[in-house]
Amino acid sequence: MDRKKFLTSLGFLTVAGSIRKVDAITNKLNESIKRSKIMSKFELAPLPYAFNALEPHIDARTMEIHHDKHHAAYVNNLNKAVEGTALEGKSLEEIFKSISSAPPAVRNNGGGVWNHNLFWQVMGPNKGGKPTGAVADAINGTFESFDKFKELFSNAGATRFGSGWAWLVVSGGKLVISSSPNQDNPLMDISDVKGTPILTLDVWEHAYYLNYQNRRPDYIAAWWNVVNWDEVAKRFASAK
Ligand code: MN3
């Protein structure tokens, strides 16, 4: 054994190299901890009720696939899309303000995450019926009657070609019905109607196809039975 090999075997000559290695590993760890902290910003919010809670209007299997597969995929793909970009660490609301300059993956998956978060919240078991209070007054004042509003909103969902969403939006202090393609929403700078959404309806086929197949209007008619008007009222109050 020569002198160098001998000293190396005792650890003398490897100390400096080991410290460098440890430093490199520590830096990598810190970086990934930092990243995972930021990345944890976009998480799959749990469904606020059981998969079968909206039956018979929306079936359990549809809800399970919709939340655990579709919504989960938007969350995962959004995290991948913003990782290492200037958008990392920003809120979706912030990102939507200049979505026209963001990559399509951020627009599609960011919208997918945000829109479904709202959609789950504005539905619930043993809901439906009619709104009350200030939001009811605003609906009646803007659209003549609740029935007329239902007709216009249903029509916005039914006539949205392909995949998309119907919206009830507070825009410039007024209620407006609109619809958007794909995963776009009224918070995005590219939206025709801009404002704060207080009610939304997912009219993608994945939202209804298992139970309703091509009958989107039947799905929409049944959906009114699960609308959570208390939640809509709360959102109306804070949007005004
Ligand atoms: Mn959906």
PDB file of C-alpha atoms and ligand atoms in Angstrom:
ATOM      1  CA  MET A   1       0.000   0.000   0.000  1.00  0.00           C
ATOM      2  CA  ASP A   2       1.502   3.371  -0.976  1.00  0.00           C
ATOM      3  CA  ARG A   3       1.336   6.438   1.268  1.00  0.00           C
ATOM      4  CA  LYS A   4      -1.658   8.020  -0.503  1.00  0.00           C
ATOM      5  CA  LYS A   5      -3.722   4.848  -0.432  1.00  0.00           C
ATOM      6  CA  PHE A   6      -2.809   4.346   3.202  1.00  0.00           C
ATOM      7  CA  LEU A   7      -3.876   7.876   4.223  1.00  0.00           C
ATOM      8  CA  THR A   8      -7.033   7.609   2.133  1.00  0.00           C
ATOM      9  CA  SER A   9      -7.940   4.387   3.886  1.00  0.00           C
ATOM     10  CA  LEU A  10      -7.717   6.264   7.200  1.00  0.00           C
ATOM     11  CA  GLY A  11      -9.922   9.026   5.842  1.00  0.00           C
ATOM     12  CA  PHE A  12      -7.385  11.854   5.844  1.00  0.00           C
ATOM     13  CA  LEU A  13      -7.474  12.802   2.186  1.00  0.00           C
ATOM     14  CA  THR A  14     -11.186  12.372   1.673  1.00  0.00           C
ATOM     15  CA  VAL A  15     -12.384  14.885   4.250  1.00  0.00           C
ATOM     16  CA  ALA A  16     -12.359  17.905   1.939  1.00  0.00           C
ATOM     17  CA  GLY A  17     -14.075  15.951  -0.818  1.00  0.00           C
ATOM     18  CA  SER A  18     -16.659  14.607   1.610  1.00  0.00           C
ATOM     19  CA  ILE A  19     -17.502  18.078   2.856  1.00  0.00           C
ATOM     20  CA  ARG A  20     -18.004  19.212  -0.707  1.00  0.00           C
ATOM     21  CA  LYS A  21     -20.249  16.221  -1.309  1.00  0.00           C
ATOM     22  CA  VAL A  22     -22.245  16.865   1.872  1.00  0.00           C
ATOM     23  CA  ASP A  23     -22.618  20.526   0.869  1.00  0.00           C
ATOM     24  CA  ALA A  24     -23.907  19.533  -2.535  1.00  0.00           C
ATOM     25  CA  ILE A  25     -26.401  17.094  -1.021  1.00  0.00           C
ATOM     26  CA  THR A  26     -27.556  19.688   1.539  1.00  0.00           C
ATOM     27  CA  ASN A  27     -28.089  22.265  -1.206  1.00  0.00           C
ATOM     28  CA  LYS A  28     -30.122  19.789  -3.209  1.00  0.00           C
ATOM     29  CA  LEU A  29     -32.222  18.888  -0.174  1.00  0.00           C
ATOM     30  CA  ASN A  30     -32.870  22.544   0.688  1.00  0.00           C
ATOM     31  CA  GLU A  31     -33.867  23.206  -2.896  1.00  0.00           C
ATOM     32  CA  SER A  32     -36.322  20.329  -2.974  1.00  0.00           C
ATOM     33  CA  ILE A  33     -37.767  21.279   0.438  1.00  0.00           C
ATOM     34  CA  LYS A  34     -38.202  24.836  -0.810  1.00  0.00           C
ATOM     35  CA  ARG A  35     -39.814  23.559  -3.983  1.00  0.00           C
ATOM     36  CA  SER A  36     -42.138  21.129  -2.198  1.00  0.00           C
ATOM     37  CA  LYS A  37     -43.255  23.946   0.126  1.00  0.00           C
ATOM     38  CA  ILE A  38     -44.150  26.112  -2.841  1.00  0.00           C
ATOM     39  CA  MET A  39     -45.601  23.205  -4.794  1.00  0.00           C
ATOM     40  CA  SER A  40     -47.842  22.263  -1.882  1.00  0.00           C
ATOM     41  CA  LYS A  41     -49.744  25.447  -2.750  1.00  0.00           C
ATOM     42  CA  PHE A  42     -51.652  23.465  -5.348  1.00  0.00           C
ATOM     43  CA  GLU A  43     -53.251  20.516  -3.651  1.00  0.00           C
ATOM     44  CA  LEU A  44     -56.303  18.472  -4.442  1.00  0.00           C
ATOM     45  CA  ALA A  45     -58.964  19.871  -2.119  1.00  0.00           C
ATOM     46  CA  PRO A  46     -61.056  17.043  -0.681  1.00  0.00           C
ATOM     47  CA  LEU A  47     -64.622  16.732  -1.903  1.00  0.00           C
ATOM     48  CA  PRO A  48     -66.733  18.432   0.816  1.00  0.00           C
ATOM     49  CA  TYR A  49     -69.210  15.498   0.878  1.00  0.00           C
ATOM     50  CA  ALA A  50     -69.345  11.785   0.032  1.00  0.00           C
ATOM     51  CA  PHE A  51     -69.189  10.596  -3.584  1.00  0.00           C
ATOM     52  CA  ASN A  52     -72.817   9.396  -3.354  1.00  0.00           C
ATOM     53  CA  ALA A  53     -74.105  12.533  -1.599  1.00  0.00           C
ATOM     54  CA  LEU A  54     -75.551  14.051  -4.776  1.00  0.00           C
ATOM     55  CA  GLU A  55     -77.438  10.938  -5.914  1.00  0.00           C
ATOM     56  CA  PRO A  56     -79.724  10.404  -7.708  1.00  0.00           C
ATOM     57  CA  HIS A  57     -78.933  13.629  -9.589  1.00  0.00           C
ATOM     58  CA  ILE A  58     -75.207  12.986  -9.965  1.00  0.00           C
ATOM     59  CA  ASP A  59     -74.091   9.389  -9.425  1.00  0.00           C
ATOM     60  CA  ALA A  60     -71.305   8.316  -7.061  1.00  0.00           C
ATOM     61  CA  ARG A  61     -69.082   6.774  -9.745  1.00  0.00           C
ATOM     62  CA  THR A  62     -69.148   9.982 -11.805  1.00  0.00           C
ATOM     63  CA  MET A  63     -68.248  12.035  -8.729  1.00  0.00           C
ATOM     64  CA  GLU A  64     -65.420   9.668  -7.782  1.00  0.00           C
ATOM     65  CA  ILE A  65     -63.819   9.698 -11.239  1.00  0.00           C
ATOM     66  CA  HIS A  66     -64.460  13.426 -11.638  1.00  0.00           C
ATOM     67  CA  HIS A  67     -62.742  14.347  -8.375  1.00  0.00           C
ATOM     68  CA  ASP A  68     -60.118  11.623  -7.894  1.00  0.00           C
ATOM     69  CA  LYS A  69     -59.024  11.330 -11.530  1.00  0.00           C
ATOM     70  CA  HIS A  70     -59.923  14.464 -13.514  1.00  0.00           C
ATOM     71  CA  HIS A  71     -59.509  17.098 -10.799  1.00  0.00           C
ATOM     72  CA  ALA A  72     -56.433  15.321  -9.410  1.00  0.00           C
ATOM     73  CA  ALA A  73     -54.836  15.305 -12.872  1.00  0.00           C
ATOM     74  CA  TYR A  74     -55.362  19.068 -13.242  1.00  0.00           C
ATOM     75  CA  VAL A  75     -53.608  19.603  -9.896  1.00  0.00           C
ATOM     76  CA  ASN A  76     -50.648  17.376 -10.824  1.00  0.00           C
ATOM     77  CA  ASN A  77     -50.278  18.843 -14.295  1.00  0.00           C
ATOM     78  CA  LEU A  78     -50.545  22.410 -12.983  1.00  0.00           C
ATOM     79  CA  ASN A  79     -47.745  21.756 -10.511  1.00  0.00           C
ATOM     80  CA  LYS A  80     -45.602  20.380 -13.346  1.00  0.00           C
ATOM     81  CA  ALA A  81     -46.482  23.312 -15.606  1.00  0.00           C
ATOM     82  CA  VAL A  82     -45.419  26.036 -13.146  1.00  0.00           C
ATOM     83  CA  GLU A  83     -42.391  24.244 -11.674  1.00  0.00           C
ATOM     84  CA  GLY A  84     -39.239  26.250 -12.237  1.00  0.00           C
ATOM     85  CA  THR A  85     -41.077  29.109 -13.972  1.00  0.00           C
ATOM     86  CA  ALA A  86     -41.764  32.672 -12.843  1.00  0.00           C
ATOM     87  CA  LEU A  87     -45.320  31.553 -12.022  1.00  0.00           C
ATOM     88  CA  GLU A  88     -44.166  29.165  -9.307  1.00  0.00           C
ATOM     89  CA  GLY A  89     -45.463  30.262  -5.898  1.00  0.00           C
ATOM     90  CA  LYS A  90     -48.136  32.580  -7.303  1.00  0.00           C
ATOM     91  CA  SER A  91     -51.834  32.115  -6.551  1.00  0.00           C
ATOM     92  CA  LEU A  92     -54.163  31.060  -9.345  1.00  0.00           C
ATOM     93  CA  GLU A  93     -56.091  34.328  -9.052  1.00  0.00           C
ATOM     94  CA  GLU A  94     -52.812  36.171  -9.637  1.00  0.00           C
ATOM     95  CA  ILE A  95     -51.850  33.921 -12.558  1.00  0.00           C
ATOM     96  CA  PHE A  96     -55.290  34.314 -14.224  1.00  0.00           C
ATOM     97  CA  LYS A  97     -54.838  38.114 -14.427  1.00  0.00           C
ATOM     98  CA  SER A  98     -52.208  37.642 -17.146  1.00  0.00           C
ATOM     99  CA  ILE A  99     -53.092  34.144 -18.354  1.00  0.00           C
ATOM    100  CA  SER A 100     -52.881  35.324 -21.988  1.00  0.00           C
ATOM    101  CA  SER A 101     -49.093  35.315 -21.654  1.00  0.00           C
ATOM    102  CA  ALA A 102     -48.876  31.972 -19.811  1.00  0.00           C
ATOM    103  CA  PRO A 103     -48.314  28.592 -21.509  1.00  0.00           C
ATOM    104  CA  PRO A 104     -51.482  26.649 -22.510  1.00  0.00           C
ATOM    105  CA  ALA A 105     -50.713  23.982 -19.869  1.00  0.00           C
ATOM    106  CA  VAL A 106     -51.004  26.610 -17.112  1.00  0.00           C
ATOM    107  CA  ARG A 107     -54.215  28.039 -18.562  1.00  0.00           C
ATOM    108  CA  ASN A 108     -55.862  24.623 -19.002  1.00  0.00           C
ATOM    109  CA  ASN A 109     -54.757  23.005 -15.758  1.00  0.00           C
ATOM    110  CA  GLY A 110     -54.953  26.167 -13.642  1.00  0.00           C
ATOM    111  CA  GLY A 111     -58.513  26.701 -14.814  1.00  0.00           C
ATOM    112  CA  GLY A 112     -59.205  23.009 -14.232  1.00  0.00           C
ATOM    113  CA  VAL A 113     -58.077  23.250 -10.615  1.00  0.00           C
ATOM    114  CA  TRP A 114     -59.862  26.509  -9.766  1.00  0.00           C
ATOM    115  CA  ASN A 115     -63.124  25.768 -11.603  1.00  0.00           C
ATOM    116  CA  HIS A 116     -63.597  22.381  -9.935  1.00  0.00           C
ATOM    117  CA  ASN A 117     -62.837  23.831  -6.492  1.00  0.00           C
ATOM    118  CA  LEU A 118     -65.744  26.234  -7.006  1.00  0.00           C
ATOM    119  CA  PHE A 119     -67.980  23.599  -8.604  1.00  0.00           C
ATOM    120  CA  TRP A 120     -67.765  21.216  -5.583  1.00  0.00           C
ATOM    121  CA  GLN A 121     -68.521  24.092  -3.213  1.00  0.00           C
ATOM    122  CA  VAL A 122     -71.642  25.340  -4.969  1.00  0.00           C
ATOM    123  CA  MET A 123     -73.245  21.886  -4.825  1.00  0.00           C
ATOM    124  CA  GLY A 124     -74.336  19.821  -1.861  1.00  0.00           C
ATOM    125  CA  PRO A 125     -76.676  17.113  -0.604  1.00  0.00           C
ATOM    126  CA  ASN A 126     -80.273  18.113   0.259  1.00  0.00           C
ATOM    127  CA  LYS A 127     -79.909  21.419  -1.573  1.00  0.00           C
ATOM    128  CA  GLY A 128     -81.590  22.867  -4.631  1.00  0.00           C
ATOM    129  CA  GLY A 129     -84.754  24.888  -4.303  1.00  0.00           C
ATOM    130  CA  LYS A 130     -84.617  28.635  -4.673  1.00  0.00           C
ATOM    131  CA  PRO A 131     -82.184  31.254  -3.434  1.00  0.00           C
ATOM    132  CA  THR A 132     -83.276  33.666  -0.709  1.00  0.00           C
ATOM    133  CA  GLY A 133     -82.174  37.110   0.487  1.00  0.00           C
ATOM    134  CA  ALA A 134     -79.975  39.531  -1.414  1.00  0.00           C
ATOM    135  CA  VAL A 135     -78.871  37.090  -4.127  1.00  0.00           C
ATOM    136  CA  ALA A 136     -82.525  36.179  -4.821  1.00  0.00           C
ATOM    137  CA  ASP A 137     -83.387  39.890  -5.103  1.00  0.00           C
ATOM    138  CA  ALA A 138     -80.487  40.436  -7.493  1.00  0.00           C
ATOM    139  CA  ILE A 139     -81.459  37.432  -9.634  1.00  0.00           C
ATOM    140  CA  ASN A 140     -85.104  38.506  -9.794  1.00  0.00           C
ATOM    141  CA  GLY A 141     -84.116  42.107 -10.481  1.00  0.00           C
ATOM    142  CA  THR A 142     -81.684  41.197 -13.261  1.00  0.00           C
ATOM    143  CA  PHE A 143     -83.430  38.281 -14.974  1.00  0.00           C
ATOM    144  CA  GLU A 144     -87.114  39.068 -14.158  1.00  0.00           C
ATOM    145  CA  SER A 145     -87.693  35.852 -12.211  1.00  0.00           C
ATOM    146  CA  PHE A 146     -85.906  32.805 -10.838  1.00  0.00           C
ATOM    147  CA  ASP A 147     -87.498  30.626 -13.534  1.00  0.00           C
ATOM    148  CA  LYS A 148     -86.276  32.963 -16.256  1.00  0.00           C
ATOM    149  CA  PHE A 149     -82.781  32.932 -14.713  1.00  0.00           C
ATOM    150  CA  LYS A 150     -82.825  29.114 -14.625  1.00  0.00           C
ATOM    151  CA  GLU A 151     -83.817  29.029 -18.271  1.00  0.00           C
ATOM    152  CA  LEU A 152     -81.046  31.439 -19.340  1.00  0.00           C
ATOM    153  CA  PHE A 153     -78.357  29.740 -17.239  1.00  0.00           C
ATOM    154  CA  SER A 154     -79.422  26.251 -18.421  1.00  0.00           C
ATOM    155  CA  ASN A 155     -79.296  27.512 -21.969  1.00  0.00           C
ATOM    156  CA  ALA A 156     -75.764  28.878 -21.482  1.00  0.00           C
ATOM    157  CA  GLY A 157     -74.646  25.395 -20.376  1.00  0.00           C
ATOM    158  CA  ALA A 158     -76.605  23.489 -23.005  1.00  0.00           C
ATOM    159  CA  THR A 159     -75.418  25.606 -25.927  1.00  0.00           C
ATOM    160  CA  ARG A 160     -71.737  25.791 -24.956  1.00  0.00           C
ATOM    161  CA  PHE A 161     -70.254  23.811 -27.865  1.00  0.00           C
ATOM    162  CA  GLY A 162     -67.910  21.010 -26.807  1.00  0.00           C
ATOM    163  CA  SER A 163     -66.368  21.195 -23.350  1.00  0.00           C
ATOM    164  CA  GLY A 164     -66.768  24.139 -21.005  1.00  0.00           C
ATOM    165  CA  TRP A 165     -68.563  25.835 -18.163  1.00  0.00           C
ATOM    166  CA  ALA A 166     -71.624  28.015 -17.498  1.00  0.00           C
ATOM    167  CA  TRP A 167     -71.162  30.914 -15.075  1.00  0.00           C
ATOM    168  CA  LEU A 168     -73.089  33.349 -12.923  1.00  0.00           C
ATOM    169  CA  VAL A 169     -70.714  36.256 -12.471  1.00  0.00           C
ATOM    170  CA  VAL A 170     -70.682  39.485 -10.496  1.00  0.00           C
ATOM    171  CA  SER A 171     -69.301  41.849 -13.117  1.00  0.00           C
ATOM    172  CA  GLY A 172     -69.112  45.586 -12.465  1.00  0.00           C
ATOM    173  CA  GLY A 173     -71.535  45.154  -9.564  1.00  0.00           C
ATOM    174  CA  LYS A 174     -74.091  43.395 -11.774  1.00  0.00           C
ATOM    175  CA  LEU A 175     -75.097  39.767 -12.270  1.00  0.00           C
ATOM    176  CA  VAL A 176     -74.186  38.325 -15.668  1.00  0.00           C
ATOM    177  CA  ILE A 177     -74.651  34.832 -17.134  1.00  0.00           C
ATOM    178  CA  SER A 178     -71.859  33.588 -19.377  1.00  0.00           C
ATOM    179  CA  SER A 179     -70.131  30.450 -20.576  1.00  0.00           C
ATOM    180  CA  SER A 180     -66.519  29.603 -21.362  1.00  0.00           C
ATOM    181  CA  PRO A 181     -64.732  26.966 -23.452  1.00  0.00           C
ATOM    182  CA  ASN A 182     -62.385  24.323 -22.034  1.00  0.00           C
ATOM    183  CA  GLN A 183     -61.189  25.337 -18.542  1.00  0.00           C
ATOM    184  CA  ASP A 184     -61.312  29.103 -19.073  1.00  0.00           C
ATOM    185  CA  ASN A 185     -63.084  31.223 -16.453  1.00  0.00           C
ATOM    186  CA  PRO A 186     -64.183  34.836 -15.835  1.00  0.00           C
ATOM    187  CA  LEU A 187     -61.099  35.599 -13.708  1.00  0.00           C
ATOM    188  CA  MET A 188     -58.889  35.192 -16.788  1.00  0.00           C
ATOM    189  CA  ASP A 189     -57.801  38.207 -18.814  1.00  0.00           C
ATOM    190  CA  ILE A 190     -58.876  36.408 -22.018  1.00  0.00           C
ATOM    191  CA  SER A 191     -62.487  35.983 -20.844  1.00  0.00           C
ATOM    192  CA  ASP A 192     -65.312  37.720 -22.769  1.00  0.00           C
ATOM    193  CA  VAL A 193     -67.139  38.352 -19.487  1.00  0.00           C
ATOM    194  CA  LYS A 194     -64.786  39.238 -16.634  1.00  0.00           C
ATOM    195  CA  GLY A 195     -65.772  39.265 -12.986  1.00  0.00           C
ATOM    196  CA  THR A 196     -66.172  37.171  -9.863  1.00  0.00           C
ATOM    197  CA  PRO A 197     -67.924  33.825 -10.418  1.00  0.00           C
ATOM    198  CA  ILE A 198     -70.483  32.914  -7.738  1.00  0.00           C
ATOM    199  CA  LEU A 199     -72.044  29.852  -9.417  1.00  0.00           C
ATOM    200  CA  THR A 200     -70.735  27.474 -12.039  1.00  0.00           C
ATOM    201  CA  LEU A 201     -71.773  24.363 -13.915  1.00  0.00           C
ATOM    202  CA  ASP A 202     -69.341  21.898 -15.488  1.00  0.00           C
ATOM    203  CA  VAL A 203     -70.691  20.809 -18.887  1.00  0.00           C
ATOM    204  CA  TRP A 204     -67.714  18.657 -19.895  1.00  0.00           C
ATOM    205  CA  GLU A 205     -68.932  15.176 -20.874  1.00  0.00           C
ATOM    206  CA  HIS A 206     -66.896  13.683 -18.001  1.00  0.00           C
ATOM    207  CA  ALA A 207     -69.301  15.473 -15.623  1.00  0.00           C
ATOM    208  CA  TYR A 208     -72.363  13.529 -16.774  1.00  0.00           C
ATOM    209  CA  TYR A 209     -71.676  10.939 -19.482  1.00  0.00           C
ATOM    210  CA  LEU A 210     -71.828   7.764 -17.318  1.00  0.00           C
ATOM    211  CA  ASN A 211     -75.376   8.495 -16.215  1.00  0.00           C
ATOM    212  CA  TYR A 212     -76.765  10.795 -18.906  1.00  0.00           C
ATOM    213  CA  GLN A 213     -74.676   9.876 -21.989  1.00  0.00           C
ATOM    214  CA  ASN A 214     -75.414  12.516 -24.657  1.00  0.00           C
ATOM    215  CA  ARG A 215     -78.361  14.026 -22.745  1.00  0.00           C
ATOM    216  CA  ARG A 216     -76.670  17.164 -21.421  1.00  0.00           C
ATOM    217  CA  PRO A 217     -79.988  19.014 -20.949  1.00  0.00           C
ATOM    218  CA  ASP A 218     -81.223  16.203 -18.626  1.00  0.00           C
ATOM    219  CA  TYR A 219     -78.045  16.504 -16.546  1.00  0.00           C
ATOM    220  CA  ILE A 220     -78.509  20.270 -16.310  1.00  0.00           C
ATOM    221  CA  ALA A 221     -82.175  19.905 -15.304  1.00  0.00           C
ATOM    222  CA  ALA A 222     -81.193  17.447 -12.524  1.00  0.00           C
ATOM    223  CA  TRP A 223     -78.237  19.609 -11.404  1.00  0.00           C
ATOM    224  CA  TRP A 224     -80.564  22.360 -10.118  1.00  0.00           C
ATOM    225  CA  ASN A 225     -81.531  19.923  -7.329  1.00  0.00           C
ATOM    226  CA  VAL A 226     -78.025  20.014  -5.865  1.00  0.00           C
ATOM    227  CA  VAL A 227     -77.209  23.741  -6.117  1.00  0.00           C
ATOM    228  CA  ASN A 228     -76.022  25.084  -2.750  1.00  0.00           C
ATOM    229  CA  TRP A 229     -77.681  28.519  -2.643  1.00  0.00           C
ATOM    230  CA  ASP A 230     -76.250  29.299   0.805  1.00  0.00           C
ATOM    231  CA  GLU A 231     -72.765  29.104  -0.681  1.00  0.00           C
ATOM    232  CA  VAL A 232     -73.815  31.187  -3.704  1.00  0.00           C
ATOM    233  CA  ALA A 233     -75.290  33.810  -1.356  1.00  0.00           C
ATOM    234  CA  LYS A 234     -72.039  33.973   0.619  1.00  0.00           C
ATOM    235  CA  ARG A 235     -70.013  34.446  -2.550  1.00  0.00           C
ATOM    236  CA  PHE A 236     -72.446  37.065  -3.824  1.00  0.00           C
ATOM    237  CA  ALA A 237     -72.095  39.051  -0.592  1.00  0.00           C
ATOM    238  CA  SER A 238     -68.301  39.086  -0.716  1.00  0.00           C
ATOM    239  CA  ALA A 239     -68.162  39.807  -4.475  1.00  0.00           C
ATOM    240  CA  LYS A 240     -70.387  42.866  -4.258  1.00  0.00           C
TER     241      LYS A 240
HETATM  242 MN   MN3 B   1     -64.881  18.592 -14.826  1.00  0.00          MN
END
